[in-house]
């Protein structure tokens, strides 16, 4: 029935002089996601609108799904296009549209018309009135409601006539690549993929780092993280995932430091290594899935001490979220089912029974001082032996 989508984009429409940069980025991203599926697609930008025309061997559901992965897209509207002739023909087309798209409809409605091509004989207002009338005559169970209609028929008169009434919600946000890059500390849990998604939604390109501790953590635990990165990549494009072997560093901390400080010290070393790769990638910050008070290592005191190990800004988009809110987003973005697979994380193997909940920076630094001699070499090895995977 359809072969065209109108793409609604909200916020990027108001970016002043930079507007075309955002629109170009959006159109480019749309082209990229559609290149992965069958069909021939043409993405056109015209006067503040983006249209996607579909031809060849394309599939409606698949196309909508792909468009739903593009940040910046607020709504996806399937549009019926009719040849533009005279008002009488337009009325027939309107009836054709209503009977195909909303058969047996009893809703309240409103017609909104826009005459872009001024050679059409009726003004926008006149067109809306004439189409409203013809709908009422032919669909006696429908009623006009101009204030809160259940159905809004948008009619645009251009070189052709465009009619649509459905808006499938997109993710919103800003097109990927319009806001620099950042390094996501990606574990296999529920939170960090959501934190990455939320940051990427604002246009930030993601790189990622994962710390594993073989043989204490399994290959399956690593694969889970690769899978999570691949799920995120549907929204962001390919993600460069650095996989760091953290075992020797963890064992060394375990041998030398008070056990209740293990987690916090380990987290500080994670920050340092993440920052190394972040600099290499040209990232402007680190991203974690922490939220205040969720666990001992996420108290305000712990976050303070963790932060002190990094010199880059650390972004924590989930800071004020409850677990339920995070779970809801992870379901929506498709990472939840993978995140709950029961594989061990390196943070949970060496964990103390009673970790400090209010660490004090100088105390932690004193414990770390005991590691000094040997840890530099271990850090260097961890960095040199890290594996780079491209998740897509
Ligand atoms: P998540 O669900 O994201 O794993 P969490 O509630 O389990 O979070 P922690 O284990 O304390 O919390 O980890 C806090 C944050 O530290 C994570 O959100 C993630 O950003 C980072 N992190 C933890 N473990 C790892 C790891 N093995 N590799 C990379 N980053 C990690
Ligand atoms: Mg975790």
Coordinates of C-alpha atoms and ligand atoms in Angstrom, one line a residue:
X1 CA 0.0 0.0 0.0
X2 CA 2.8 2.4 0.8
X3 CA 6.1 3.2 -0.8
X4 CA 7.1 6.3 1.0
X5 CA 7.8 7.4 4.6
X6 CA 7.9 10.9 5.9
X7 CA 10.5 11.2 8.6
X8 CA 9.6 13.7 11.4
X9 CA 12.5 15.1 13.3
X10 CA 12.0 17.4 16.2
X11 CA 14.8 19.0 18.0
X12 CA 17.3 19.0 15.1
X13 CA 14.8 21.2 13.2
X14 CA 15.7 24.1 15.5
X15 CA 19.5 24.2 15.3
X16 CA 19.8 27.5 13.5
X17 CA 22.7 27.8 11.1
X18 CA 23.9 24.3 11.8
X19 CA 20.6 22.8 10.9
X20 CA 21.7 21.4 7.6
X21 CA 24.6 19.6 9.3
X22 CA 22.2 17.8 11.5
X23 CA 19.8 17.1 8.6
X24 CA 22.6 15.7 6.5
X25 CA 23.8 13.5 9.4
X26 CA 20.3 12.2 9.8
X27 CA 19.8 11.5 6.1
X28 CA 23.2 9.8 5.9
X29 CA 22.4 7.6 8.9
X30 CA 19.0 6.7 7.4
X31 CA 20.8 5.7 4.2
X32 CA 23.3 3.6 6.1
X33 CA 20.7 1.6 8.1
X34 CA 18.6 0.9 5.0
X35 CA 21.6 -0.2 3.1
X36 CA 21.7 -3.4 5.3
X37 CA 18.3 -4.6 4.2
X38 CA 16.8 -5.6 0.8
X39 CA 15.2 -3.0 -1.4
X40 CA 16.2 0.2 -3.1
X41 CA 15.7 3.3 -1.0
X42 CA 16.0 7.0 -1.9
X43 CA 16.3 9.4 0.9
X44 CA 15.4 13.0 -0.1
X45 CA 15.7 16.2 1.9
X46 CA 13.2 18.8 0.8
X47 CA 12.2 22.0 2.6
X48 CA 12.7 20.8 6.2
X49 CA 11.4 17.3 5.5
X50 CA 13.0 14.0 4.9
X51 CA 11.3 11.5 2.7
X52 CA 12.3 7.8 2.2
X53 CA 11.0 6.2 -1.0
X54 CA 11.1 2.5 -1.2
X55 CA 11.3 0.4 -4.3
X56 CA 12.4 -3.1 -5.4
X57 CA 12.3 -6.0 -3.0
X58 CA 11.6 -4.1 0.3
X59 CA 9.7 -5.1 3.4
X60 CA 7.5 -2.7 5.4
X61 CA 8.1 -4.1 8.9
X62 CA 11.9 -4.4 8.4
X63 CA 12.1 -0.8 7.0
X64 CA 10.1 0.6 9.9
X65 CA 12.3 -1.4 12.4
X66 CA 15.5 0.0 10.8
X67 CA 14.2 3.6 10.8
X68 CA 13.3 3.1 14.5
X69 CA 17.0 2.6 15.2
X70 CA 18.0 6.1 13.9
X71 CA 18.5 8.7 16.6
X72 CA 17.0 12.0 15.6
X73 CA 13.9 10.4 14.1
X74 CA 10.9 11.4 16.2
X75 CA 8.2 9.9 14.0
X76 CA 7.9 7.6 11.0
X77 CA 4.9 8.3 8.9
X78 CA 3.8 5.9 6.1
X79 CA 2.6 8.2 3.3
X80 CA 0.2 7.5 0.4
X81 CA 1.1 9.5 -2.7
X82 CA -1.5 10.4 -5.2
X83 CA -1.2 12.1 -8.5
X84 CA -2.1 15.7 -8.2
X85 CA -5.0 16.8 -10.5
X86 CA -8.1 18.8 -9.4
X87 CA -10.1 19.2 -6.2
X88 CA -12.6 16.5 -7.3
X89 CA -9.8 14.0 -7.8
X90 CA -8.4 14.9 -4.5
X91 CA -11.7 14.1 -2.8
X92 CA -11.8 10.7 -4.4
X93 CA -8.2 10.1 -3.3
X94 CA -9.0 11.1 0.2
X95 CA -11.9 8.6 0.3
X96 CA -9.6 5.9 -1.1
X97 CA -7.1 6.6 1.6
X98 CA -9.6 6.5 4.4
X99 CA -11.2 3.3 3.2
X100 CA -7.9 1.5 2.8
X101 CA -6.1 2.8 5.9
X102 CA -9.0 2.9 8.3
X103 CA -11.8 0.6 7.0
X104 CA -14.9 0.7 9.1
X105 CA -13.6 3.7 11.0
X106 CA -15.8 5.3 13.7
X107 CA -13.2 7.7 15.1
X108 CA -13.3 11.5 15.5
X109 CA -11.0 13.2 13.0
X110 CA -9.6 16.4 11.7
X111 CA -8.1 17.2 8.3
X112 CA -5.0 19.3 8.1
X113 CA -4.1 20.5 4.6
X114 CA -1.0 22.2 3.4
X115 CA -0.9 23.7 0.0
X116 CA 2.8 23.8 -0.8
X117 CA 2.2 24.3 -4.5
X118 CA 0.2 27.5 -4.8
X119 CA -1.1 26.7 -8.3
X120 CA -3.7 24.3 -6.7
X121 CA -7.1 26.1 -6.9
X122 CA -8.1 25.7 -3.3
X123 CA -6.3 27.3 -0.3
X124 CA -5.1 25.1 2.5
X125 CA -8.2 26.0 4.6
X126 CA -10.6 25.4 1.7
X127 CA -9.0 22.0 1.0
X128 CA -9.3 20.9 4.6
X129 CA -13.0 21.9 4.7
X130 CA -13.8 20.2 1.4
X131 CA -12.1 17.0 2.4
X132 CA -13.7 17.0 5.9
X133 CA -17.0 17.3 4.3
X134 CA -16.5 14.5 1.8
X135 CA -15.3 12.2 4.6
X136 CA -18.4 13.0 6.7
X137 CA -20.7 12.2 3.7
X138 CA -19.1 8.9 3.0
X139 CA -18.3 7.7 6.5
X140 CA -21.4 8.5 8.5
X141 CA -19.9 7.0 11.7
X142 CA -17.0 9.4 11.8
X143 CA -17.2 12.8 13.5
X144 CA -15.2 15.9 13.3
X145 CA -13.2 17.0 16.4
X146 CA -10.9 19.9 15.7
X147 CA -9.5 20.0 19.2
X148 CA -8.6 16.4 20.2
X149 CA -9.2 14.3 17.1
X150 CA -8.5 10.5 17.4
X151 CA -7.3 10.7 13.8
X152 CA -5.5 13.5 12.1
X153 CA -5.3 13.4 8.4
X154 CA -2.3 15.3 7.0
X155 CA -2.7 16.3 3.4
X156 CA 0.1 18.0 1.6
X157 CA -0.3 19.3 -1.9
X158 CA 3.0 19.4 -3.7
X159 CA 3.9 18.2 -7.1
X160 CA 2.0 15.2 -5.9
X161 CA -0.5 14.8 -3.1
X162 CA 0.8 13.2 0.1
X163 CA -1.7 11.8 2.7
X164 CA -0.8 10.3 6.0
X165 CA -2.4 9.8 9.4
X166 CA -0.1 7.4 11.2
X167 CA 3.0 8.3 13.2
X168 CA 5.1 5.5 14.4
X169 CA 7.3 6.8 17.2
X170 CA 11.1 6.9 16.6
X171 CA 13.8 7.1 19.4
X172 CA 14.2 10.9 19.2
X173 CA 17.5 12.4 20.2
X174 CA 20.2 13.7 17.8
X175 CA 21.8 12.0 14.8
X176 CA 24.8 9.8 15.7
X177 CA 28.1 11.5 15.0
X178 CA 27.0 15.0 15.7
X179 CA 28.4 15.2 19.2
X180 CA 31.9 13.7 19.4
X181 CA 32.9 10.4 20.8
X182 CA 33.1 8.8 24.2
X183 CA 34.3 5.5 25.8
X184 CA 31.7 3.3 27.3
X185 CA 32.7 0.9 30.1
X186 CA 30.6 -2.0 29.0
X187 CA 30.0 -4.9 31.3
X188 CA 27.6 -7.7 30.8
X189 CA 25.0 -6.2 33.1
X190 CA 21.8 -4.3 32.6
X191 CA 23.0 -0.8 33.3
X192 CA 26.0 -0.1 31.1
X193 CA 24.3 -0.8 27.7
X194 CA 21.5 1.5 28.7
X195 CA 24.0 4.2 29.7
X196 CA 25.7 3.9 26.4
X197 CA 22.4 4.0 24.5
X198 CA 21.3 7.2 26.3
X199 CA 24.6 8.9 25.6
X200 CA 24.6 7.8 21.9
X201 CA 21.0 9.1 21.7
X202 CA 22.4 12.6 22.1
X203 CA 24.5 12.1 19.0
X204 CA 27.7 10.7 20.7
X205 CA 29.6 8.0 18.8
X206 CA 30.5 5.1 21.1
X207 CA 33.7 3.2 21.7
X208 CA 33.7 0.5 24.3
X209 CA 36.0 -1.3 26.7
X210 CA 35.3 -4.5 28.5
X211 CA 37.4 -6.0 31.3
X212 CA 37.5 -9.8 31.7
X213 CA 39.4 -12.1 34.0
X214 CA 40.0 -15.4 32.3
X215 CA 39.9 -18.2 33.5
X216 CA 37.6 -16.7 36.2
X217 CA 35.3 -15.3 33.6
X218 CA 34.3 -17.4 30.7
X219 CA 34.4 -17.0 27.0
X220 CA 30.6 -16.9 27.1
X221 CA 30.7 -13.9 29.4
X222 CA 32.8 -12.2 26.9
X223 CA 30.5 -13.2 24.0
X224 CA 27.6 -11.7 26.0
X225 CA 29.4 -8.3 26.0
X226 CA 30.1 -8.6 22.3
X227 CA 26.4 -9.4 21.7
X228 CA 25.4 -6.4 23.8
X229 CA 27.7 -4.1 21.8
X230 CA 26.3 -5.5 18.6
X231 CA 22.8 -4.7 19.8
X232 CA 23.9 -1.1 20.6
X233 CA 25.5 -0.9 17.2
X234 CA 22.1 -1.2 15.5
X235 CA 21.6 2.3 16.8
X236 CA 25.1 3.6 16.7
X237 CA 26.9 2.0 13.8
X238 CA 30.0 -0.3 14.4
X239 CA 31.5 -0.1 17.9
X240 CA 35.2 -0.5 18.5
X241 CA 35.3 -2.8 21.5
X242 CA 38.5 -3.1 23.5
X243 CA 38.7 -6.3 25.5
X244 CA 41.2 -6.1 28.3
X245 CA 42.6 -9.0 30.3
X246 CA 42.3 -7.8 33.8
X247 CA 43.2 -11.0 35.7
X248 CA 46.7 -10.3 36.8
X249 CA 45.8 -6.8 37.9
X250 CA 42.9 -8.2 40.0
X251 CA 45.0 -10.9 41.5
X252 CA 47.7 -8.4 42.4
X253 CA 45.2 -6.1 44.1
X254 CA 43.8 -9.1 45.9
X255 CA 47.3 -10.1 47.2
X256 CA 48.3 -6.6 48.3
X257 CA 45.3 -4.6 49.4
X258 CA 42.7 -4.9 52.2
X259 CA 39.9 -7.0 50.8
X260 CA 37.1 -4.6 51.7
X261 CA 38.8 -2.1 49.3
X262 CA 39.2 -4.5 46.4
X263 CA 36.2 -3.4 44.4
X264 CA 36.9 0.3 44.7
X265 CA 40.6 -0.1 43.8
X266 CA 39.8 -2.3 40.9
X267 CA 37.3 0.2 39.6
X268 CA 40.0 2.9 39.8
X269 CA 42.3 0.8 37.6
X270 CA 39.5 0.2 35.2
X271 CA 39.1 4.0 34.9
X272 CA 42.8 4.4 34.2
X273 CA 42.9 1.8 31.5
X274 CA 39.6 2.9 29.9
X275 CA 41.1 6.4 29.8
X276 CA 44.2 5.2 28.0
X277 CA 42.0 3.7 25.2
X278 CA 39.7 6.7 25.2
X279 CA 42.7 9.0 24.5
X280 CA 43.8 6.7 21.7
X281 CA 40.3 6.9 20.1
X282 CA 40.0 10.6 20.5
X283 CA 37.2 10.3 23.0
X284 CA 36.0 13.2 25.1
X285 CA 34.8 11.3 28.1
X286 CA 34.1 8.0 29.8
X287 CA 30.6 6.6 30.3
X288 CA 29.5 4.2 33.0
X289 CA 26.2 2.6 34.1
X290 CA 26.4 3.7 37.7
X291 CA 23.5 5.2 39.7
X292 CA 23.7 6.6 43.2
X293 CA 23.4 4.0 45.9
X294 CA 22.7 1.0 43.7
X295 CA 25.6 -1.0 45.3
X296 CA 28.5 -0.3 47.7
X297 CA 30.7 0.9 44.8
X298 CA 28.1 3.4 43.8
X299 CA 27.7 5.5 47.0
X300 CA 28.5 9.2 46.6
X301 CA 31.8 8.5 48.5
X302 CA 32.7 5.6 46.2
X303 CA 31.9 7.6 43.1
X304 CA 34.1 10.4 44.4
X305 CA 37.0 8.1 44.9
X306 CA 36.4 6.4 41.5
X307 CA 36.2 9.7 39.7
X308 CA 39.5 10.8 41.2
X309 CA 41.3 8.1 39.2
X310 CA 40.2 9.6 35.9
X311 CA 41.2 12.9 34.5
X312 CA 38.5 12.9 31.8
X313 CA 34.9 13.7 32.5
X314 CA 33.0 10.6 33.5
X315 CA 29.4 10.6 32.3
X316 CA 26.8 8.6 34.3
X317 CA 23.5 9.1 32.4
X318 CA 21.7 6.7 34.9
X319 CA 22.8 8.6 38.0
X320 CA 19.2 9.4 39.1
X321 CA 17.5 6.3 37.7
X322 CA 15.9 3.5 39.8
X323 CA 16.6 0.0 38.6
X324 CA 13.0 -0.4 37.3
X325 CA 13.4 2.6 35.0
X326 CA 16.7 1.2 33.7
X327 CA 15.1 -2.2 33.1
X328 CA 12.3 -0.6 31.2
X329 CA 14.7 1.1 28.8
X330 CA 16.8 -2.0 28.4
X331 CA 13.7 -3.9 27.3
X332 CA 12.8 -1.2 24.9
X333 CA 16.2 -1.1 23.3
X334 CA 16.6 -4.9 23.1
X335 CA 19.5 -5.5 25.5
X336 CA 17.6 -6.9 28.5
X337 CA 17.3 -10.5 27.4
X338 CA 21.1 -10.7 26.8
X339 CA 22.0 -8.7 30.0
X340 CA 20.1 -11.2 32.2
X341 CA 22.0 -14.2 31.0
X342 CA 23.7 -15.6 34.1
X343 CA 27.4 -15.3 33.3
X344 CA 29.9 -14.2 35.8
X345 CA 31.4 -10.7 35.8
X346 CA 35.0 -9.9 36.8
X347 CA 33.6 -7.5 39.5
X348 CA 31.8 -10.2 41.2
X349 CA 34.5 -12.9 41.6
X350 CA 36.9 -11.2 43.9
X351 CA 34.3 -9.3 45.8
X352 CA 34.6 -8.9 49.6
X353 CA 31.8 -9.9 51.9
X354 CA 31.7 -6.4 53.4
X355 CA 33.1 -3.9 50.9
X356 CA 33.7 -0.3 52.1
X357 CA 30.8 1.8 51.3
X358 CA 32.4 5.1 52.4
X359 CA 35.9 5.0 51.1
X360 CA 38.3 7.8 51.9
X361 CA 40.5 8.9 49.0
X362 CA 43.8 9.2 50.9
X363 CA 43.3 5.8 52.5
X364 CA 42.7 4.2 49.2
X365 CA 45.7 6.0 47.7
X366 CA 47.8 4.6 50.5
X367 CA 46.7 1.1 49.7
X368 CA 47.4 1.6 46.1
X369 CA 50.9 2.8 46.9
X370 CA 51.7 -0.7 48.0
X371 CA 51.0 -1.8 44.4
X372 CA 53.3 0.8 42.9
X373 CA 56.4 -1.2 41.9
X374 CA 54.7 -4.0 40.0
X375 CA 51.4 -2.5 38.9
X376 CA 52.9 -0.3 36.2
X377 CA 54.2 -3.4 34.3
X378 CA 50.8 -5.2 34.7
X379 CA 49.0 -2.1 33.3
X380 CA 51.3 -1.9 30.4
X381 CA 50.8 -5.6 29.6
X382 CA 47.0 -5.3 30.0
X383 CA 47.0 -2.5 27.5
X384 CA 49.4 -4.1 25.1
X385 CA 47.6 -7.4 25.0
X386 CA 44.1 -5.9 24.7
X387 CA 42.1 -7.3 21.8
X388 CA 40.2 -4.9 19.5
X389 CA 36.9 -6.2 18.2
X390 CA 34.4 -4.4 15.9
X391 CA 30.9 -5.0 17.1
X392 CA 28.2 -4.6 14.4
Ligands
LIG1 P1 26.1 -3.1 35.0 O1 24.7 -3.6 35.0 O2 26.3 -2.0 33.9 O3 27.1 -4.1 35.0 P2 26.3 -2.9 37.8 O4 25.1 -2.5 38.5 O5 26.6 -4.3 37.7 O6 26.3 -2.3 36.3 P3 29.0 -2.4 38.7 O7 29.3 -3.8 38.5 O8 29.3 -1.8 40.0 O9 27.4 -2.1 38.5 O10 29.6 -1.6 37.6 C1 29.4 -0.2 37.5 C2 29.8 0.2 36.1 O11 31.2 0.0 35.9 C3 29.1 -0.5 35.0 O12 27.9 0.1 34.7 C4 30.1 -0.4 33.9 O13 30.0 0.9 33.3 C5 31.4 -0.5 34.6 N1 31.9 -1.9 34.6 C6 31.7 -2.8 35.6 N2 32.3 -4.0 35.3 C7 32.8 -3.8 34.1 C8 33.6 -4.7 33.2 N3 33.9 -5.9 33.5 N4 34.0 -4.1 32.0 C9 33.8 -2.9 31.7 N5 33.1 -2.0 32.5 C10 32.6 -2.5 33.7
LIG2 MG1 28.1 -5.2 36.6

